[in-house]
């Protein structure tokens, strides 16, 4: 097995073996770009390391040593040589980029002899000392897990003793003392002296990078981004170049286009006389890359050319790391740049217009989930918020919440549903769990490529960075801006689109969608075969859904119309009625209200199909709880002062007790209600068809679809369908109009899926209610499962995903396949859709496309996601155009 490749032996197609970074370094080397030479230890080696119980593969050290000789020849330096020492960087490089999640060791290969050579060859002892000190600290941290802080404390001690503030102000003597102190600390912590053998340094560092694959933050990141934990990382070993060798040196990071907005213009930052880590660490605030044109005009021109070349070569926006060592430019890394949803859309759109990619590439390149970020809300400027401070607009969108200063606290509060803004001087990968749970991030230091900025952009979370007016005081849990003090728990708003910070909670408003967004989703509509509808219960939602591109309503849950405060008394009266007359009299006002609801919704959808589900939940949901009534009646009985009220409450209690069910989710609900309380479904059918008839009479087009929930058999469906047809006929006759309508079945129970062929004889369409179908297929009650045992199942990897969020293809999916097949056998061309939560999940949409559904329906905000996911599915799994309308 071969474990090591030189850069020129690889290429961009070898990502799985060489990792993303390694493959790109190889590709750039072969393109003739100025890449410092190096070698790559493969991901195979990492996987074998774990397979063999965390032991480096046999022979790896010789293979590394052999390949190092090629490096030595190319650079004219030798590893460990006391005259011309070769120094190395050792970095992780996973198949999928995991920025900042794993470990790096720089300046490797220093010992007392090579240190002296470095000082002499550069004529810069200060630089050599600083490099040595950084190496010891990084090595100790990464390889031996000695906390960095302990070394930083040693540095601080020397600064204090010398009475200076900045590292650069340290004297040579102080630096030498820091090196000695650091080695002593190392000995004390590990019981062994700091290794001077450079090969030992190298092999230990390679192993440490392998180990870092499984550190806490990397595992969290992979869970979050659904990256396989078995892939392992490659290790890139590259000859060092130094950006900190004086004012003719520097380091920078640049994107070929703006990663926030997508604007086609070089975008990034750099620091003179600094190592790459300094730019991203956020300790010094870097300068915009365009100023490099002024500081180092030739370098800037050269870099611009390389950036263009790389973008054209990869046909995607690149994120490039550069270092200038004494006036010579080096490229240390290129990768497809992370970007906001807004930028992803604009870049994909612009690249199609520029002829760099085609529409298909553009559509496949955008992550559908990412589109949800675009629907982030913004500060409502009409509220005229007063700006407290301004920083960098690092990640767009606005948010408000209570201020917290600690990632653990942000995580805890976020998990229990509190909105928090995490405020830090800067964030590090160790804060990732808090960032995930916070509404937004505010930092006082760091630029557009700082950790906070990069990570939040990836998550679509608002972030304001480098807000230097902020003085963060962790100890007292507050920050100050001038004389304003903001304490932990105070409400704060941030606007990551403008970079502003505002005291209090500012009202937010819905986003406006760009032309690029409309264009790209238009392309998606051209290729998708699935129709996309919305789940909407109100005319307002219906309007919103149309705005997002819904082609109809796939589910109107009519019970929501019953829950409104002013309606509930009628609903209760209807439920508690003792005679049919009583019930009918309570139903009349409800019918009028529902008819008006349906009128508005059907009107708002202007002839597009509107699928209305008849009443579904168990009736007790509309009544006071049994426990509450028991307490109330007991109190009234004890007090004995209001016998009339007591009598009323007791009657109510008796009725509630009668309706009480051991397991209401599987009880008297769905169309069971329609069978046992026929007046309720009749009233609803009347309301729908009367509204449709009135609209038709008034000149509007309508297409109502009545949907029967939780059906189990043909007989049941037939019984209700006959009623539906009769009432439709009556309403049409009463208004002397005709309109088209459908009456179909929700497939939400395994029995319905298995007997779909029979049900299709009576049902004119199917809609999969995958929320209930998942509950009943698994035998899990959703509310209990998600709160109690599902997290453990996912954590133990017994289940890969939460089946209520991501459709379970193996089980629930199998039932769906059966239903599709059986249903269409009986009724060819049967229209079939899905309206459970899964209708807005990209992976589930793909599955629905694959099994031949006609439509998906989801909440209005997920419609753009479903449109794009449906397009991607159609591109990946084309199906004959003639199947199903
Ligand atoms: C379903 O079960 O998937 C469905 C859409 O109905 P509800 O969520 O209202 O039960
Ligand atoms: Mg349901």
Coordinates of C-alpha atoms in Angstrom, one line a residue, residues 514-833:
X514 CA -33.0 39.3 -5.5
X515 CA -33.2 39.1 -9.3
X516 CA -30.6 36.3 -9.3
X517 CA -32.7 34.4 -6.9
X518 CA -35.8 34.6 -9.1
X519 CA -33.7 33.7 -12.2
X520 CA -32.1 30.6 -10.7
X521 CA -35.4 29.4 -9.3
X522 CA -36.9 30.0 -12.7
X523 CA -34.2 27.6 -14.1
X524 CA -35.2 25.1 -11.5
X525 CA -38.8 25.3 -12.5
X526 CA -37.8 24.6 -16.1
X527 CA -36.3 21.2 -15.3
X528 CA -38.3 19.9 -12.4
X529 CA -41.1 17.4 -12.9
X530 CA -42.5 17.5 -9.4
X531 CA -45.0 20.2 -8.7
X532 CA -44.5 22.2 -5.5
X533 CA -47.4 23.3 -3.3
X534 CA -47.7 24.9 0.1
X535 CA -49.2 23.8 3.4
X536 CA -51.2 26.9 4.2
X537 CA -54.2 27.5 6.5
X538 CA -54.9 31.2 6.0
X539 CA -55.3 33.6 3.1
X540 CA -52.2 35.4 4.3
X541 CA -50.1 32.2 4.1
X542 CA -51.6 31.4 0.7
X543 CA -50.5 34.8 -0.6
X544 CA -47.1 34.3 0.9
X545 CA -46.9 30.8 -0.7
X546 CA -47.7 32.2 -4.1
X547 CA -45.0 34.8 -3.7
X548 CA -42.5 32.0 -3.1
X549 CA -43.7 30.2 -6.2
X550 CA -46.2 27.7 -4.9
X551 CA -48.3 26.1 -7.6
X552 CA -51.2 25.4 -5.3
X553 CA -52.0 24.4 -1.7
X554 CA -51.3 20.9 -0.8
X555 CA -52.7 20.9 2.6
X556 CA -55.1 23.3 4.5
X557 CA -55.5 22.0 8.0
X558 CA -59.1 23.1 8.8
X559 CA -58.9 22.5 12.5
X560 CA -56.7 25.6 12.8
X561 CA -59.7 27.6 11.8
X562 CA -61.5 26.2 14.8
X563 CA -58.9 27.1 17.3
X564 CA -59.3 30.9 17.1
X565 CA -60.5 32.4 20.4
X566 CA -63.8 33.7 19.1
X567 CA -64.7 30.4 17.5
X568 CA -63.8 28.0 20.2
X569 CA -67.1 28.5 22.2
X570 CA -69.1 27.4 19.1
X571 CA -66.8 24.4 18.6
X572 CA -67.3 23.4 22.2
X573 CA -71.0 23.9 21.9
X574 CA -71.0 21.7 18.9
X575 CA -69.0 18.9 20.6
X576 CA -71.1 19.0 23.8
X577 CA -74.5 19.1 22.0
X578 CA -76.8 16.4 23.2
X579 CA -79.2 16.3 20.2
X580 CA -78.7 16.7 16.5
X581 CA -80.7 19.9 16.6
X582 CA -78.4 21.4 19.2
X583 CA -75.4 20.3 17.2
X584 CA -76.7 21.8 13.9
X585 CA -77.5 25.1 15.6
X586 CA -73.9 25.3 16.8
X587 CA -72.6 24.3 13.4
X588 CA -74.3 27.1 11.5
X589 CA -72.1 30.0 12.7
X590 CA -69.0 27.8 12.2
X591 CA -70.1 27.0 8.7
X592 CA -70.4 30.7 7.9
X593 CA -67.0 31.4 9.3
X594 CA -65.4 28.5 7.4
X595 CA -67.1 29.3 4.2
X596 CA -65.6 32.8 4.4
X597 CA -62.2 31.3 5.1
X598 CA -62.4 29.0 2.1
X599 CA -63.7 31.8 0.0
X600 CA -60.6 33.9 0.8
X601 CA -58.1 31.1 0.3
X602 CA -59.6 29.9 -3.0
X603 CA -59.7 33.4 -4.2
X604 CA -56.1 34.1 -3.2
X605 CA -54.9 31.1 -5.2
X606 CA -56.7 32.3 -8.3
X607 CA -57.6 28.9 -9.9
X608 CA -54.7 27.0 -8.6
X609 CA -55.6 23.7 -6.8
X610 CA -56.4 24.1 -3.1
X611 CA -56.4 20.8 -1.1
X612 CA -58.6 21.1 2.0
X613 CA -58.4 18.5 4.7
X614 CA -61.5 17.8 6.7
X615 CA -61.3 17.9 10.5
X616 CA -58.5 15.6 11.9
X617 CA -57.6 16.0 15.5
X618 CA -59.4 14.3 18.4
X619 CA -62.2 16.4 19.8
X620 CA -60.8 16.7 23.3
X621 CA -58.2 19.1 21.8
X622 CA -60.9 21.7 21.6
X623 CA -62.1 21.2 25.2
X624 CA -60.5 22.2 28.6
X625 CA -58.3 19.5 30.0
X626 CA -59.7 16.8 32.3
X627 CA -57.2 17.7 35.0
X628 CA -58.1 21.4 35.0
X629 CA -61.8 20.6 35.2
X630 CA -61.3 18.1 38.1
X631 CA -59.5 20.8 40.1
X632 CA -62.2 23.4 39.3
X633 CA -65.1 21.2 40.2
X634 CA -63.5 20.1 43.4
X635 CA -62.8 23.7 44.4
X636 CA -66.4 24.7 43.6
X637 CA -67.7 21.7 45.6
X638 CA -65.7 22.6 48.6
X639 CA -66.6 26.3 48.5
X640 CA -70.3 25.4 47.8
X641 CA -71.0 29.1 46.9
X642 CA -72.0 28.7 43.2
X643 CA -74.1 25.6 42.7
X644 CA -75.1 26.7 39.2
X645 CA -71.5 27.0 37.9
X646 CA -70.7 23.7 39.6
X647 CA -73.5 22.0 37.7
X648 CA -72.3 23.4 34.4
X649 CA -68.7 22.4 35.1
X650 CA -69.7 18.9 36.2
X651 CA -71.7 18.5 33.0
X652 CA -68.6 19.6 31.0
X653 CA -66.4 17.3 33.1
X654 CA -68.7 14.3 32.4
X655 CA -68.5 15.0 28.7
X656 CA -64.8 15.5 28.7
X657 CA -64.3 12.3 30.6
X658 CA -66.5 10.6 28.1
X659 CA -64.3 11.8 25.2
X660 CA -61.1 11.1 27.1
X661 CA -58.9 8.5 25.3
X662 CA -55.9 6.5 26.4
X663 CA -54.1 7.1 23.2
X664 CA -55.7 10.0 21.3
X665 CA -53.1 9.9 18.5
X666 CA -54.5 6.5 17.5
X667 CA -58.0 7.1 18.6
X668 CA -61.2 8.9 17.7
X669 CA -59.7 11.2 15.1
X670 CA -59.4 11.8 11.4
X671 CA -62.3 10.5 9.3
X672 CA -63.5 8.5 12.3
X673 CA -64.9 11.8 13.4
X674 CA -66.6 12.3 10.0
X675 CA -68.3 8.9 10.4
X676 CA -69.4 9.4 14.0
X677 CA -70.3 13.1 13.7
X678 CA -71.5 13.2 10.2
X679 CA -72.8 16.8 10.6
X680 CA -69.2 18.1 11.1
X681 CA -67.9 16.8 7.8
X682 CA -71.1 17.8 6.0
X683 CA -70.8 21.3 7.3
X684 CA -67.2 21.5 6.1
X685 CA -68.0 20.1 2.7
X686 CA -70.8 22.6 2.4
X687 CA -68.5 25.4 3.4
X688 CA -65.9 24.5 0.8
X689 CA -68.4 23.9 -2.1
X690 CA -70.5 26.9 -1.3
X691 CA -67.4 29.1 -1.3
X692 CA -66.3 27.6 -4.6
X693 CA -69.8 28.1 -6.1
X694 CA -69.9 31.7 -5.0
X695 CA -66.5 32.4 -6.4
X696 CA -67.4 30.8 -9.7
X697 CA -70.6 32.8 -9.8
X698 CA -68.4 35.9 -9.1
X699 CA -66.2 35.1 -12.1
X700 CA -63.2 33.5 -10.3
X701 CA -61.6 30.2 -11.2
X702 CA -61.4 27.6 -8.5
X703 CA -60.1 24.1 -8.1
X704 CA -61.0 22.7 -4.6
X705 CA -59.7 19.3 -3.6
X706 CA -61.3 17.6 -0.5
X707 CA -59.0 15.4 1.3
X708 CA -60.1 12.7 3.8
X709 CA -57.6 12.2 6.7
X710 CA -56.5 8.9 8.1
X711 CA -58.5 6.7 5.8
X712 CA -58.2 2.9 6.2
X713 CA -60.4 1.3 3.6
X714 CA -62.3 1.6 0.4
X715 CA -65.7 1.3 2.1
X716 CA -64.9 4.2 4.4
X717 CA -63.6 6.3 1.5
X718 CA -66.7 5.5 -0.6
X719 CA -69.0 6.4 2.2
X720 CA -67.5 9.9 2.5
X721 CA -66.9 10.4 -1.2
X722 CA -70.6 9.9 -1.9
X723 CA -71.5 12.5 0.6
X724 CA -68.9 14.8 -0.9
X725 CA -70.3 14.4 -4.4
X726 CA -73.9 14.9 -3.2
X727 CA -73.1 18.2 -1.4
X728 CA -71.0 19.5 -4.3
X729 CA -73.9 18.8 -6.6
X730 CA -76.3 20.6 -4.2
X731 CA -74.1 23.7 -3.9
X732 CA -73.6 23.9 -7.7
X733 CA -77.3 23.6 -8.3
X734 CA -78.1 26.2 -5.6
X735 CA -75.8 28.7 -7.3
X736 CA -76.4 27.5 -10.9
X737 CA -72.7 27.0 -11.6
X738 CA -70.4 24.1 -12.3
X739 CA -66.7 23.7 -11.2
X740 CA -64.3 20.9 -11.1
X741 CA -63.3 19.4 -7.8
X742 CA -61.6 16.2 -6.5
X743 CA -62.1 14.1 -3.5
X744 CA -59.1 12.1 -2.4
X745 CA -57.5 10.1 0.4
X746 CA -54.6 10.9 2.7
X747 CA -52.4 7.9 3.0
X748 CA -51.2 8.1 6.6
X749 CA -51.6 4.6 7.9
X750 CA -49.8 1.4 6.9
X751 CA -53.1 -0.3 6.1
X752 CA -54.0 2.5 3.7
X753 CA -50.7 2.1 2.0
X754 CA -51.0 -1.7 1.7
X755 CA -54.6 -1.5 0.5
X756 CA -54.0 1.5 -1.7
X757 CA -55.3 -0.3 -4.8
X758 CA -58.8 -0.7 -3.2
X759 CA -58.8 2.8 -1.9
X760 CA -57.9 4.2 -5.3
X761 CA -61.2 2.8 -6.6
X762 CA -62.9 5.5 -4.5
X763 CA -60.2 8.1 -4.1
X764 CA -59.4 10.6 -6.9
X765 CA -56.0 11.4 -5.5
X766 CA -53.6 10.4 -2.8
X767 CA -51.6 12.6 -0.5
X768 CA -49.1 11.0 1.8
X769 CA -49.3 12.3 5.3
X770 CA -45.8 11.2 6.2
X771 CA -46.0 12.6 9.7
X772 CA -48.6 10.1 10.8
X773 CA -47.3 7.5 8.4
X774 CA -43.9 7.7 10.2
X775 CA -45.6 7.6 13.6
X776 CA -47.6 4.5 12.7
X777 CA -45.0 2.7 10.7
X778 CA -42.5 3.0 13.5
X779 CA -45.0 2.9 16.3
X780 CA -43.5 6.0 17.7
X781 CA -45.6 8.9 19.0
X782 CA -43.7 11.9 17.6
X783 CA -44.0 14.1 20.6
X784 CA -42.7 11.5 22.9
X785 CA -40.1 10.1 20.6
X786 CA -38.4 13.4 19.8
X787 CA -38.2 14.4 23.4
X788 CA -37.3 11.0 25.0
X789 CA -35.5 8.4 23.0
X790 CA -34.9 9.5 19.5
X791 CA -31.8 11.6 20.4
X792 CA -30.3 8.4 22.0
X793 CA -31.0 6.4 18.9
X794 CA -29.3 9.0 16.7
X795 CA -26.4 9.4 19.1
X796 CA -25.9 5.6 19.2
X797 CA -26.2 5.6 15.4
X798 CA -29.0 3.0 15.6
X799 CA -31.0 5.5 13.4
X800 CA -29.1 7.7 11.0
X801 CA -31.6 10.6 11.1
X802 CA -34.7 11.7 12.8
X803 CA -37.3 9.9 10.7
X804 CA -39.8 12.8 11.3
X805 CA -37.4 15.2 9.6
X806 CA -35.8 13.0 7.0
X807 CA -38.0 10.4 5.3
X808 CA -37.2 6.8 6.3
X809 CA -36.8 5.4 2.8
X810 CA -36.4 1.8 4.0
X811 CA -39.6 1.5 6.0
X812 CA -42.0 4.4 5.4
X813 CA -40.6 4.8 1.9
X814 CA -41.4 1.1 1.2
X815 CA -45.0 1.7 2.2
X816 CA -45.1 4.7 -0.1
X817 CA -43.7 2.7 -3.1
X818 CA -46.4 0.0 -2.5
X819 CA -49.1 2.6 -2.4
X820 CA -47.9 4.3 -5.6
X821 CA -47.7 1.1 -7.4
X822 CA -51.1 -0.3 -6.2
X823 CA -52.9 3.0 -6.6
X824 CA -51.8 3.6 -10.2
X825 CA -52.5 0.0 -11.2
X826 CA -56.2 0.6 -10.4
X827 CA -56.3 4.3 -11.5
X828 CA -53.6 5.0 -14.1
X829 CA -52.3 8.6 -13.8
X830 CA -53.6 8.8 -10.2
X831 CA -52.3 12.2 -8.8
X832 CA -50.1 11.5 -5.8
X833 CA -48.4 14.0 -3.5

